[in-house]
DNA sequence: TTATAGATTGCCT
DNA sequence: GGCAATCTATAAT
């Protein structure tokens, strides 16, 4: 499988309408799209290779299952907005709200394939990658260290300097935004669907979507 | 007021 | 494979 991130095609931001649909559809269609972060004058870009759908109040595994709280309020708002939460005392996780206000569906970003800004992303992750490793992407494949830049929900937020304080509640639908989603026309060949990772409730629901064969998909441990 | 589980990761053996 | 790190929400005392 060749790296997908070398396209110079135009990047068009995803619309509010894109997110105004059920989370499973949005999660599936987000695969192959770009997450773009403006960071200190540089563009950090990653392609979405793994995402999970959470179906709001009817979904026992969703943060919204117990109703609206200050933490999850963004999920109950309009579509296309970032919901960032802090988990296990260590990590931020990025979601985007789906469906109209009043419905609390959302999609969790679980893994990205780095496209540009690799050196900065590696630095934000605390990885001391050699220049030769950073060039891996343009050559044949990916080193395991390179793979750890953004393969995991906590890793990708760290690689893009995404925090709750800075980004929770931010609309992800404007190309002028500090953080947004875009479509460059690239499409995955094959999509796989599995149960969600590390959820104990509704553990049999097939709501995890990933690009089959992509090396940046997160570890598949299921508790 | 205290306990515990959680949409995780990295380091240890 | 085990487990510590350590914030947040909710359940139990």
mmCIF file of C-alpha atoms (C1' of nucleotides) in Angstrom:
data_model
loop_
_atom_site.group_PDB
_atom_site.id
_atom_site.type_symbol
_atom_site.label_atom_id
_atom_site.label_comp_id
_atom_site.label_asym_id
_atom_site.label_seq_id
_atom_site.Cartn_x
_atom_site.Cartn_y
_atom_site.Cartn_z
ATOM 1 C CA UNK A 1 0.000 0.000 0.000
ATOM 2 C CA UNK A 2 1.398 3.356 -0.976
ATOM 3 C CA UNK A 3 1.210 6.462 1.169
ATOM 4 C CA UNK A 4 -1.940 8.379 0.401
ATOM 5 C CA UNK A 5 -0.771 11.766 1.533
ATOM 6 C CA UNK A 6 1.189 12.929 -1.478
ATOM 7 C CA UNK A 7 -1.756 14.386 -3.360
ATOM 8 C CA UNK A 8 -1.558 18.043 -4.288
ATOM 9 C CA UNK A 9 -5.260 18.182 -5.035
ATOM 10 C CA UNK A 10 -7.415 20.977 -3.753
ATOM 11 C CA UNK A 11 -8.623 20.708 -0.184
ATOM 12 C CA UNK A 12 -12.257 21.597 0.251
ATOM 13 C CA UNK A 13 -13.600 21.978 3.808
ATOM 14 C CA UNK A 14 -16.396 19.628 4.833
ATOM 15 C CA UNK A 15 -19.746 21.379 5.259
ATOM 16 C CA UNK A 16 -22.049 21.507 8.261
ATOM 17 C CA UNK A 17 -24.432 19.428 6.137
ATOM 18 C CA UNK A 18 -21.809 16.647 5.926
ATOM 19 C CA UNK A 19 -22.040 16.244 9.701
ATOM 20 C CA UNK A 20 -25.807 16.702 9.879
ATOM 21 C CA UNK A 21 -26.303 12.952 9.434
ATOM 22 C CA UNK A 22 -26.245 9.875 11.640
ATOM 23 C CA UNK A 23 -22.856 9.192 13.247
ATOM 24 C CA UNK A 24 -22.324 5.802 11.600
ATOM 25 C CA UNK A 25 -22.664 7.354 8.147
ATOM 26 C CA UNK A 26 -20.410 10.259 9.082
ATOM 27 C CA UNK A 27 -17.773 7.955 10.600
ATOM 28 C CA UNK A 28 -17.678 5.823 7.453
ATOM 29 C CA UNK A 29 -17.496 8.830 5.148
ATOM 30 C CA UNK A 30 -14.816 10.556 7.230
ATOM 31 C CA UNK A 31 -12.368 7.795 6.260
ATOM 32 C CA UNK A 32 -9.900 9.273 3.783
ATOM 33 C CA UNK A 33 -10.732 12.875 4.680
ATOM 34 C CA UNK A 34 -8.079 15.268 6.027
ATOM 35 C CA UNK A 35 -7.833 16.741 9.509
ATOM 36 C CA UNK A 36 -6.028 20.074 9.177
ATOM 37 C CA UNK A 37 -4.455 21.954 12.093
ATOM 38 C CA UNK A 38 -2.950 25.414 11.818
ATOM 39 C CA UNK A 39 -0.139 25.394 14.347
ATOM 40 C CA UNK A 40 2.394 28.174 14.778
ATOM 41 C CA UNK A 41 2.301 29.153 11.114
ATOM 42 C CA UNK A 42 2.542 25.567 9.917
ATOM 43 C CA UNK A 43 -0.091 23.178 8.569
ATOM 44 C CA UNK A 44 -0.283 19.837 10.337
ATOM 45 C CA UNK A 45 -2.327 17.453 8.204
ATOM 46 C CA UNK A 46 -3.441 13.883 8.798
ATOM 47 C CA UNK A 47 -5.724 11.592 6.847
ATOM 48 C CA UNK A 48 -8.500 9.905 8.840
ATOM 49 C CA UNK A 49 -7.973 6.140 8.744
ATOM 50 C CA UNK A 50 -10.065 5.032 11.741
ATOM 51 C CA UNK A 51 -13.198 6.420 13.430
ATOM 52 C CA UNK A 52 -15.954 5.255 15.770
ATOM 53 C CA UNK A 53 -19.624 6.251 15.914
ATOM 54 C CA UNK A 54 -21.412 6.987 19.196
ATOM 55 C CA UNK A 55 -25.167 7.155 18.930
ATOM 56 C CA UNK A 56 -26.142 9.636 21.625
ATOM 57 C CA UNK A 57 -28.560 8.983 24.444
ATOM 58 C CA UNK A 58 -29.715 5.604 23.123
ATOM 59 C CA UNK A 59 -26.106 4.304 23.068
ATOM 60 C CA UNK A 60 -24.969 2.873 26.440
ATOM 61 C CA UNK A 61 -21.307 3.338 25.457
ATOM 62 C CA UNK A 62 -21.707 7.034 24.619
ATOM 63 C CA UNK A 63 -20.862 9.893 26.944
ATOM 64 C CA UNK A 64 -24.317 11.260 26.148
ATOM 65 C CA UNK A 65 -26.099 8.137 27.400
ATOM 66 C CA UNK A 66 -26.823 9.647 30.837
ATOM 67 C CA UNK A 67 -28.083 12.905 29.380
ATOM 68 C CA UNK A 68 -26.524 16.307 28.982
ATOM 69 C CA UNK A 69 -23.764 17.426 31.355
ATOM 70 C CA UNK A 70 -21.333 20.337 31.181
ATOM 71 C CA UNK A 71 -18.709 18.005 29.763
ATOM 72 C CA UNK A 72 -20.732 16.572 26.888
ATOM 73 C CA UNK A 73 -22.846 19.651 26.089
ATOM 74 C CA UNK A 74 -21.220 20.093 22.673
ATOM 75 C CA UNK A 75 -22.650 16.758 21.543
ATOM 76 C CA UNK A 76 -26.169 18.091 22.106
ATOM 77 C CA UNK A 77 -25.459 21.177 19.999
ATOM 78 C CA UNK A 78 -25.267 21.674 16.227
ATOM 79 C CA UNK A 79 -23.291 19.334 13.930
ATOM 80 C CA UNK A 80 -19.674 19.788 12.843
ATOM 81 C CA UNK A 81 -18.360 20.991 16.213
ATOM 82 C CA UNK A 82 -15.371 19.582 18.109
ATOM 83 C CA UNK A 83 -16.057 17.704 21.355
ATOM 84 C CA UNK A 84 -12.735 17.228 23.168
ATOM 85 C CA UNK A 85 -12.588 15.405 26.484
ATOM 86 C CA UNK A 86 -9.863 14.301 28.879
ATOM 87 C CA UNK A 87 -9.584 10.590 29.596
ATOM 88 C CA UNK A 88 -7.698 8.438 32.124
ATOM 89 C CA UNK A 89 -6.073 11.520 33.586
ATOM 90 C CA UNK A 90 -3.653 11.626 30.668
ATOM 91 C CA UNK A 91 -5.093 12.031 27.216
ATOM 92 C CA UNK A 92 -7.395 14.177 25.128
ATOM 93 C CA UNK A 93 -9.783 12.598 22.643
ATOM 94 C CA UNK A 94 -11.292 14.427 19.659
ATOM 95 C CA UNK A 95 -14.859 13.936 18.474
ATOM 96 C CA UNK A 96 -17.094 15.792 16.049
ATOM 97 C CA UNK A 97 -20.783 16.292 16.752
ATOM 98 C CA UNK A 98 -23.312 14.863 14.314
ATOM 99 C CA UNK A 99 -27.047 15.286 13.674
ATOM 100 C CA UNK A 100 -29.052 18.459 14.437
ATOM 101 C CA UNK A 101 -29.015 20.191 17.826
ATOM 102 C CA UNK A 102 -30.884 18.074 20.355
ATOM 103 C CA UNK A 103 -29.415 14.816 19.036
ATOM 104 C CA UNK A 104 -26.139 13.892 20.741
ATOM 105 C CA UNK A 105 -24.513 11.618 18.170
ATOM 106 C CA UNK A 106 -20.803 11.989 17.514
ATOM 107 C CA UNK A 107 -17.725 10.456 15.916
ATOM 108 C CA UNK A 108 -14.448 9.707 17.730
ATOM 109 C CA UNK A 109 -11.258 10.112 15.692
ATOM 110 C CA UNK A 110 -9.106 7.075 16.468
ATOM 111 C CA UNK A 111 -6.203 7.252 14.019
ATOM 112 C CA UNK A 112 -4.619 9.448 11.361
ATOM 113 C CA UNK A 113 -2.056 8.838 8.667
ATOM 114 C CA UNK A 114 0.368 11.784 8.823
ATOM 115 C CA UNK A 115 0.351 13.794 5.594
ATOM 116 C CA UNK A 116 2.318 16.961 6.317
ATOM 117 C CA UNK A 117 4.065 18.571 9.254
ATOM 118 C CA UNK A 118 5.592 15.231 10.259
ATOM 119 C CA UNK A 119 8.616 16.668 12.021
ATOM 120 C CA UNK A 120 6.459 18.941 14.173
ATOM 121 C CA UNK A 121 3.973 16.180 14.923
ATOM 122 C CA UNK A 122 6.780 13.858 15.982
ATOM 123 C CA UNK A 123 8.181 16.564 18.222
ATOM 124 C CA UNK A 124 4.770 17.195 19.822
ATOM 125 C CA UNK A 125 4.619 13.455 20.496
ATOM 126 C CA UNK A 126 8.011 13.495 22.136
ATOM 127 C CA UNK A 127 9.463 11.263 19.446
ATOM 128 C CA UNK A 128 13.018 11.866 18.321
ATOM 129 C CA UNK A 129 12.724 10.701 14.738
ATOM 130 C CA UNK A 130 15.697 10.760 12.415
ATOM 131 C CA UNK A 131 15.368 12.665 9.160
ATOM 132 C CA UNK A 132 15.623 9.387 7.293
ATOM 133 C CA UNK A 133 12.577 8.088 9.136
ATOM 134 C CA UNK A 134 10.591 11.183 8.262
ATOM 135 C CA UNK A 135 11.400 10.561 4.625
ATOM 136 C CA UNK A 136 10.070 7.042 4.942
ATOM 137 C CA UNK A 137 6.658 8.268 3.998
ATOM 138 C CA UNK A 138 7.812 9.421 0.595
ATOM 139 C CA UNK A 139 9.813 6.260 -0.008
ATOM 140 C CA UNK A 140 8.458 2.800 0.407
ATOM 141 C CA UNK A 141 6.682 2.413 3.710
ATOM 142 C CA UNK A 142 6.451 3.364 7.362
ATOM 143 C CA UNK A 143 8.680 2.604 10.331
ATOM 144 C CA UNK A 144 7.021 1.440 13.526
ATOM 145 C CA UNK A 145 8.117 4.635 15.258
ATOM 146 C CA UNK A 146 6.629 6.712 12.490
ATOM 147 C CA UNK A 147 3.463 4.702 12.868
ATOM 148 C CA UNK A 148 3.154 5.728 16.506
ATOM 149 C CA UNK A 149 2.830 9.430 15.674
ATOM 150 C CA UNK A 150 -0.929 9.419 15.307
ATOM 151 C CA UNK A 151 -2.258 5.846 15.526
ATOM 152 C CA UNK A 152 -4.546 6.138 18.537
ATOM 153 C CA UNK A 153 -7.085 8.670 19.819
ATOM 154 C CA UNK A 154 -4.755 10.074 22.474
ATOM 155 C CA UNK A 155 -1.778 10.093 20.163
ATOM 156 C CA UNK A 156 -3.407 12.016 17.349
ATOM 157 C CA UNK A 157 -4.551 14.832 19.645
ATOM 158 C CA UNK A 158 -1.046 15.112 21.075
ATOM 159 C CA UNK A 159 0.490 15.099 17.573
ATOM 160 C CA UNK A 160 -1.786 17.975 16.550
ATOM 161 C CA UNK A 161 -1.678 19.895 19.842
ATOM 162 C CA UNK A 162 -5.425 19.525 20.334
ATOM 163 C CA UNK A 163 -6.729 20.225 23.850
ATOM 164 C CA UNK A 164 -10.115 20.638 25.452
ATOM 165 C CA UNK A 165 -9.202 24.115 26.625
ATOM 166 C CA UNK A 166 -8.334 25.319 23.112
ATOM 167 C CA UNK A 167 -10.651 23.313 20.869
ATOM 168 C CA UNK A 168 -13.750 22.020 22.646
ATOM 169 C CA UNK A 169 -16.723 23.769 21.025
ATOM 170 C CA UNK A 170 -14.799 24.876 17.916
ATOM 171 C CA UNK A 171 -16.563 24.484 14.559
ATOM 172 C CA UNK A 172 -14.571 22.204 12.236
ATOM 173 C CA UNK A 173 -16.191 23.377 9.015
ATOM 174 C CA UNK A 174 -14.286 26.528 8.067
ATOM 175 C CA UNK A 175 -11.025 26.533 6.096
ATOM 176 C CA UNK A 176 -9.995 29.618 8.077
ATOM 177 C CA UNK A 177 -10.348 27.750 11.353
ATOM 178 C CA UNK A 178 -7.430 26.629 13.480
ATOM 179 C CA UNK A 179 -8.797 23.093 13.104
ATOM 180 C CA UNK A 180 -11.043 21.737 10.366
ATOM 181 C CA UNK A 181 -11.804 18.802 8.087
ATOM 182 C CA UNK A 182 -11.250 18.780 4.355
ATOM 183 C CA UNK A 183 -11.754 16.604 1.296
ATOM 184 C CA UNK A 184 -8.977 16.364 -1.292
ATOM 185 C CA UNK A 185 -10.786 13.812 -3.414
ATOM 186 C CA UNK A 186 -8.841 10.784 -2.184
ATOM 187 C CA UNK A 187 -11.022 7.740 -1.507
ATOM 188 C CA UNK A 188 -10.189 4.509 0.360
ATOM 189 C CA UNK A 189 -10.356 1.289 -1.605
ATOM 190 C CA UNK A 190 -11.697 -0.922 1.139
ATOM 191 C CA UNK A 191 -13.396 -0.160 4.451
ATOM 192 C CA UNK A 192 -13.636 -2.597 7.389
ATOM 193 C CA UNK A 193 -16.204 -2.487 10.197
ATOM 194 C CA UNK A 194 -15.615 -3.919 13.697
ATOM 195 C CA UNK A 195 -16.817 -3.485 17.291
ATOM 196 C CA UNK A 196 -15.562 -0.368 19.071
ATOM 197 C CA UNK A 197 -12.292 -0.506 21.015
ATOM 198 C CA UNK A 198 -12.241 -0.610 24.831
ATOM 199 C CA UNK A 199 -15.956 -0.173 25.290
ATOM 200 C CA UNK A 200 -17.705 -2.528 27.722
ATOM 201 C CA UNK A 201 -21.305 -1.563 26.991
ATOM 202 C CA UNK A 202 -22.943 -2.307 23.646
ATOM 203 C CA UNK A 203 -19.644 -4.047 22.891
ATOM 204 C CA UNK A 204 -21.124 -6.029 20.004
ATOM 205 C CA UNK A 205 -22.251 -3.044 17.933
ATOM 206 C CA UNK A 206 -20.306 -2.705 14.674
ATOM 207 C CA UNK A 207 -19.539 0.998 14.875
ATOM 208 C CA UNK A 208 -15.763 1.160 14.313
ATOM 209 C CA UNK A 209 -14.778 2.019 10.764
ATOM 210 C CA UNK A 210 -11.268 1.771 9.362
ATOM 211 C CA UNK A 211 -9.375 1.764 6.086
ATOM 212 C CA UNK A 212 -8.502 -1.895 5.558
ATOM 213 C CA UNK A 213 -4.772 -2.525 5.410
ATOM 214 C CA UNK A 214 -3.706 0.960 6.407
ATOM 215 C CA UNK A 215 -0.661 0.707 8.734
ATOM 216 C CA UNK A 216 -1.715 3.716 10.804
ATOM 217 C CA UNK A 217 -4.852 2.055 12.170
ATOM 218 C CA UNK A 218 -4.614 1.816 15.970
ATOM 219 C CA UNK A 219 -3.843 -1.334 17.955
ATOM 220 C CA UNK A 220 -6.652 -3.821 17.866
ATOM 221 C CA UNK A 221 -6.652 -4.856 21.500
ATOM 222 C CA UNK A 222 -10.220 -5.333 22.645
ATOM 223 C CA UNK A 223 -10.850 -5.570 26.362
ATOM 224 C "C1'" DT B 1 -17.295 12.252 51.351
ATOM 225 C "C1'" DT B 2 -15.158 8.338 49.337
ATOM 226 C "C1'" DA B 3 -14.731 4.825 45.746
ATOM 227 C "C1'" DT B 4 -14.487 3.291 41.198
ATOM 228 C "C1'" DA B 5 -14.621 2.889 36.247
ATOM 229 C "C1'" DG B 6 -13.358 4.942 32.105
ATOM 230 C "C1'" DA B 7 -14.098 6.024 24.091
ATOM 231 C "C1'" DT B 8 -5.556 5.460 26.633
ATOM 232 C "C1'" DT B 9 -0.758 5.204 26.471
ATOM 233 C "C1'" DG B 10 3.943 3.902 27.636
ATOM 234 C "C1'" DC B 11 7.045 1.500 30.341
ATOM 235 C "C1'" DC B 12 8.033 -2.610 32.954
ATOM 236 C "C1'" DT B 13 8.794 -7.653 33.295
ATOM 237 C "C1'" DG C 1 0.821 -9.353 29.671
ATOM 238 C "C1'" DG C 2 0.714 -6.190 33.882
ATOM 239 C "C1'" DC C 3 0.209 -1.780 35.641
ATOM 240 C "C1'" DA C 4 1.003 3.201 36.750
ATOM 241 C "C1'" DA C 5 -0.277 7.842 35.579
ATOM 242 C "C1'" DT C 6 -4.007 10.796 37.374
ATOM 243 C "C1'" DC C 7 -8.687 13.849 35.513
ATOM 244 C "C1'" DT C 8 -13.768 13.472 35.282
ATOM 245 C "C1'" DA C 9 -18.281 11.761 36.114
ATOM 246 C "C1'" DT C 10 -21.114 9.033 38.610
ATOM 247 C "C1'" DA C 11 -22.196 5.537 42.088
ATOM 248 C "C1'" DA C 12 -21.868 4.135 46.737
ATOM 249 C "C1'" DT C 13 -21.310 5.162 51.605
#
